[in-house]
Short mmCIF file of C-alpha atoms in Angstrom, two decimals:
data_model
loop_
_atom_site.label_atom_id
_atom_site.label_comp_id
_atom_site.label_asym_id
_atom_site.label_seq_id
_atom_site.Cartn_x
_atom_site.Cartn_y
_atom_site.Cartn_z
CA MET A 1 -23.90 -11.25 -47.28
CA THR A 2 -23.83 -8.96 -44.86
CA ILE A 3 -23.40 -9.60 -41.63
CA GLU A 4 -26.31 -9.15 -40.45
CA SER A 5 -27.74 -12.63 -42.07
CA PHE A 6 -25.94 -14.56 -39.38
CA PRO A 7 -27.47 -13.83 -36.20
CA GLY A 8 -25.52 -13.79 -32.68
CA SER A 9 -22.48 -13.54 -35.05
CA SER A 10 -19.71 -11.67 -34.23
CA GLY A 11 -18.41 -9.86 -37.46
CA TYR A 12 -14.88 -12.18 -37.63
CA ILE A 13 -16.61 -14.98 -39.25
CA ASP A 14 -16.75 -14.62 -43.24
CA ALA A 15 -20.02 -15.08 -44.63
CA GLY A 16 -19.70 -18.60 -46.87
CA VAL A 17 -16.97 -19.78 -45.25
CA ASP A 18 -17.52 -22.54 -43.25
CA LYS A 19 -14.46 -21.58 -40.04
CA LYS A 20 -14.61 -21.88 -36.40
CA ILE A 21 -13.24 -19.59 -34.14
CA THR A 22 -11.83 -21.90 -30.99
CA TYR A 23 -10.90 -20.76 -26.82
CA PHE A 24 -6.96 -20.28 -28.07
CA SER A 25 -7.28 -18.73 -31.93
CA ASN A 26 -7.31 -14.89 -30.82
CA THR A 27 -4.95 -14.55 -27.57
CA TYR A 28 -5.01 -10.50 -27.69
CA VAL A 29 -8.96 -12.21 -26.50
CA LEU A 30 -7.98 -14.85 -24.42
CA GLY A 31 -5.20 -12.78 -22.93
CA LEU A 32 -7.96 -9.76 -22.00
CA THR A 33 -10.91 -12.81 -20.02
CA VAL A 34 -7.37 -13.90 -18.70
CA VAL A 35 -6.64 -10.18 -16.56
CA ALA A 36 -10.35 -9.32 -16.79
CA GLY A 37 -11.12 -12.53 -14.47
CA ILE A 38 -8.40 -11.27 -11.67
CA GLY A 39 -11.03 -9.66 -10.82
CA GLY A 40 -13.02 -13.08 -10.03
CA LEU A 41 -9.93 -13.77 -8.31
CA LEU A 42 -9.73 -11.16 -6.25
CA PHE A 43 -13.30 -10.97 -5.33
CA GLY A 44 -13.50 -15.39 -4.64
CA TYR A 45 -9.42 -14.62 -2.73
CA ASP A 46 -10.31 -11.69 -0.23
CA THR A 47 -14.22 -13.82 1.03
CA GLY A 48 -12.30 -16.86 1.75
CA VAL A 49 -9.34 -14.96 3.13
CA ILE A 50 -10.23 -13.91 6.13
CA SER A 51 -11.29 -17.06 7.53
CA GLY A 52 -7.73 -17.73 8.54
CA ALA A 53 -6.91 -14.73 8.60
CA LEU A 54 -9.65 -13.96 11.74
CA LEU A 55 -6.80 -15.26 13.42
CA TYR A 56 -3.92 -13.47 13.37
CA ILE A 57 -5.88 -10.90 13.95
CA ARG A 58 -7.66 -11.95 17.55
CA ASP A 59 -4.75 -12.72 18.45
CA GLU A 60 -3.63 -8.67 17.00
CA PHE A 61 -6.19 -7.35 18.50
CA GLU A 62 -7.56 -8.34 22.09
CA VAL A 63 -10.54 -6.81 21.74
CA VAL A 64 -10.76 -7.98 19.10
CA ASP A 65 -10.93 -11.65 20.04
CA GLN A 66 -13.66 -10.54 23.73
CA SER A 67 -16.28 -9.58 21.54
CA SER A 68 -17.82 -11.50 18.18
CA LEU A 69 -19.90 -8.37 17.46
CA LEU A 70 -15.97 -6.94 16.34
CA GLN A 71 -15.25 -10.06 14.68
CA GLU A 72 -18.18 -10.43 12.50
CA THR A 73 -18.48 -7.83 11.23
CA ILE A 74 -14.66 -7.80 10.01
CA VAL A 75 -15.67 -10.55 8.06
CA SER A 76 -18.79 -8.98 7.28
CA MET A 77 -17.52 -5.24 5.74
CA ALA A 78 -15.60 -7.29 2.69
CA LEU A 79 -18.95 -8.20 1.87
CA VAL A 80 -21.15 -4.69 2.65
CA GLY A 81 -18.37 -2.94 0.31
CA ALA A 82 -18.19 -5.62 -2.70
CA MET A 83 -22.79 -5.12 -2.78
CA ILE A 84 -22.79 -1.07 -2.38
CA GLY A 85 -19.60 -1.63 -5.00
CA ALA A 86 -21.43 -4.19 -7.56
CA ALA A 87 -24.62 -1.52 -7.01
CA THR A 88 -23.05 1.30 -7.96
CA GLY A 89 -20.54 -0.39 -10.84
CA GLY A 90 -23.24 -0.30 -13.42
CA TRP A 91 -23.26 3.25 -13.03
CA ILE A 92 -19.74 3.63 -13.05
CA ASN A 93 -19.32 1.97 -15.82
CA ASP A 94 -21.76 3.61 -18.43
CA ALA A 95 -20.85 7.05 -16.77
CA TYR A 96 -16.84 6.36 -16.60
CA GLY A 97 -16.74 2.85 -19.17
CA ARG A 98 -15.38 -0.34 -18.62
CA LYS A 99 -10.86 0.71 -18.48
CA ARG A 100 -11.73 3.87 -16.20
CA ALA A 101 -14.32 1.42 -13.95
CA THR A 102 -10.99 -1.64 -13.64
CA LEU A 103 -8.71 0.75 -12.78
CA LEU A 104 -10.29 2.46 -10.41
CA ALA A 105 -11.84 -0.72 -8.56
CA ASP A 106 -8.12 -1.23 -8.06
CA VAL A 107 -7.04 1.96 -6.76
CA VAL A 108 -9.91 1.25 -4.66
CA PHE A 109 -8.40 -2.48 -3.51
CA ALA A 110 -4.95 -1.73 -3.25
CA LEU A 111 -6.41 1.20 -0.87
CA GLY A 112 -8.32 -0.79 1.21
CA SER A 113 -5.18 -3.24 1.32
CA PHE A 114 -2.64 -0.71 2.43
CA VAL A 115 -5.01 0.04 5.21
CA MET A 116 -5.48 -2.91 6.22
CA ALA A 117 -1.88 -3.72 6.62
CA GLY A 118 -1.57 -0.48 8.51
CA ALA A 119 -4.67 -0.36 10.15
CA PRO A 120 -3.83 0.36 13.58
CA ASN A 121 -6.29 -1.13 15.21
CA PRO A 122 -10.26 -3.06 14.65
CA TYR A 123 -11.95 0.06 13.48
CA VAL A 124 -8.82 0.94 10.62
CA LEU A 125 -9.09 -3.08 10.01
CA ILE A 126 -13.28 -2.66 9.46
CA LEU A 127 -12.76 0.58 7.15
CA GLY A 128 -9.50 -1.56 5.00
CA ARG A 129 -11.98 -3.86 4.28
CA PHE A 130 -14.87 -2.28 3.61
CA LEU A 131 -12.70 -0.39 0.66
CA VAL A 132 -11.95 -3.86 -0.26
CA GLY A 133 -15.31 -4.51 -0.53
CA LEU A 134 -15.94 -1.91 -3.15
CA GLY A 135 -13.23 -2.16 -5.56
CA VAL A 136 -14.04 -6.02 -5.67
CA GLY A 137 -18.18 -5.08 -5.89
CA VAL A 138 -17.28 -2.69 -8.56
CA ALA A 139 -15.36 -5.58 -10.51
CA SER A 140 -17.40 -8.27 -9.75
CA VAL A 141 -19.20 -6.34 -12.35
CA THR A 142 -16.78 -4.81 -14.68
CA ALA A 143 -15.23 -8.10 -15.72
CA PRO A 144 -17.93 -10.30 -16.90
CA MET A 145 -19.12 -6.94 -19.12
CA TYR A 146 -15.83 -6.36 -20.54
CA ILE A 147 -15.04 -10.54 -21.12
CA ALA A 148 -18.74 -9.95 -22.72
CA GLU A 149 -18.05 -7.21 -25.16
CA ALA A 150 -13.94 -8.63 -26.27
CA ALA A 151 -15.20 -11.41 -27.05
CA PRO A 152 -16.72 -12.64 -30.16
CA SER A 153 -20.03 -14.03 -30.09
CA GLU A 154 -18.83 -17.58 -30.59
CA ILE A 155 -17.39 -18.42 -27.65
CA ARG A 156 -17.99 -15.75 -25.97
CA GLY A 157 -20.77 -17.95 -23.24
CA GLY A 158 -16.56 -19.85 -22.16
CA LEU A 159 -15.12 -16.73 -21.91
CA VAL A 160 -17.00 -14.68 -19.75
CA SER A 161 -17.34 -18.57 -17.44
CA THR A 162 -13.48 -18.02 -16.19
CA ASN A 163 -14.41 -15.25 -14.74
CA VAL A 164 -17.13 -17.76 -12.50
CA LEU A 165 -13.83 -20.40 -12.69
CA MET A 166 -11.64 -17.69 -11.32
CA ILE A 167 -14.16 -16.49 -7.84
CA THR A 168 -14.03 -20.29 -7.67
CA GLY A 169 -9.99 -20.03 -7.86
CA GLY A 170 -9.48 -17.36 -5.69
CA GLN A 171 -11.25 -19.06 -3.05
CA PHE A 172 -9.51 -22.15 -3.58
CA LEU A 173 -6.30 -20.32 -3.73
CA SER A 174 -6.54 -18.40 -0.17
CA TYR A 175 -7.73 -21.38 1.78
CA LEU A 176 -4.28 -23.54 0.85
CA VAL A 177 -2.36 -20.01 1.96
CA ASN A 178 -4.76 -20.55 5.06
CA LEU A 179 -3.59 -24.59 5.26
CA ALA A 180 -0.16 -22.93 5.00
CA PHE A 181 -0.02 -20.02 8.64
CA THR A 182 -2.82 -22.48 10.34
CA GLU A 183 0.07 -25.66 9.69
CA HIS A 184 3.19 -22.89 10.25
CA GLN A 185 1.43 -21.66 13.41
CA LEU A 186 0.61 -24.78 14.55
CA SER A 187 4.46 -26.09 14.53
CA ARG A 188 5.49 -22.97 16.10
CA LYS A 189 3.51 -23.73 19.00
CA GLN A 190 4.13 -27.67 19.72
CA LEU A 191 7.88 -25.83 19.79
CA GLN A 192 6.06 -23.44 22.06
CA GLY A 193 4.41 -25.50 24.30
#
């Protein structure tokens, strides 16, 4: 009997043997899933953290505090970058492979983070948000594909859904960070007031 006799099988199950693959039986694949899912975590974190960071950005740059257009541009530019990154991510994956696409997404994301950290004005901050968005967009296409290709078919759906869990986990984490900074800001204002 050949593997082709078992449609949907990954080949890890021997013919005629009643053996079940579980989520934790292959630690290598589980590790790949978690590492690849970090792209989802960054996507969720980056989309959520700006809501709290914008309060400090408005304090840092007076022109942002006075312009709702600049505020909206700062928030939305990461999503514009993510749309472009996701639209080109399939081509990048086909041309360079999943590992190189992931590495490229990581480098672009890190570059965007450094640009944002050193932004002397809101326009450089917008550029940094765009770069972060590009990295996140490519990663959001690459991570589920990479996980699906590495996972045995018996548990593929559960492992690919880990990426979505990481996105919502990143959003939740960002809201906790925002809450901590908001509480810290309120405490400082009460002490000064």
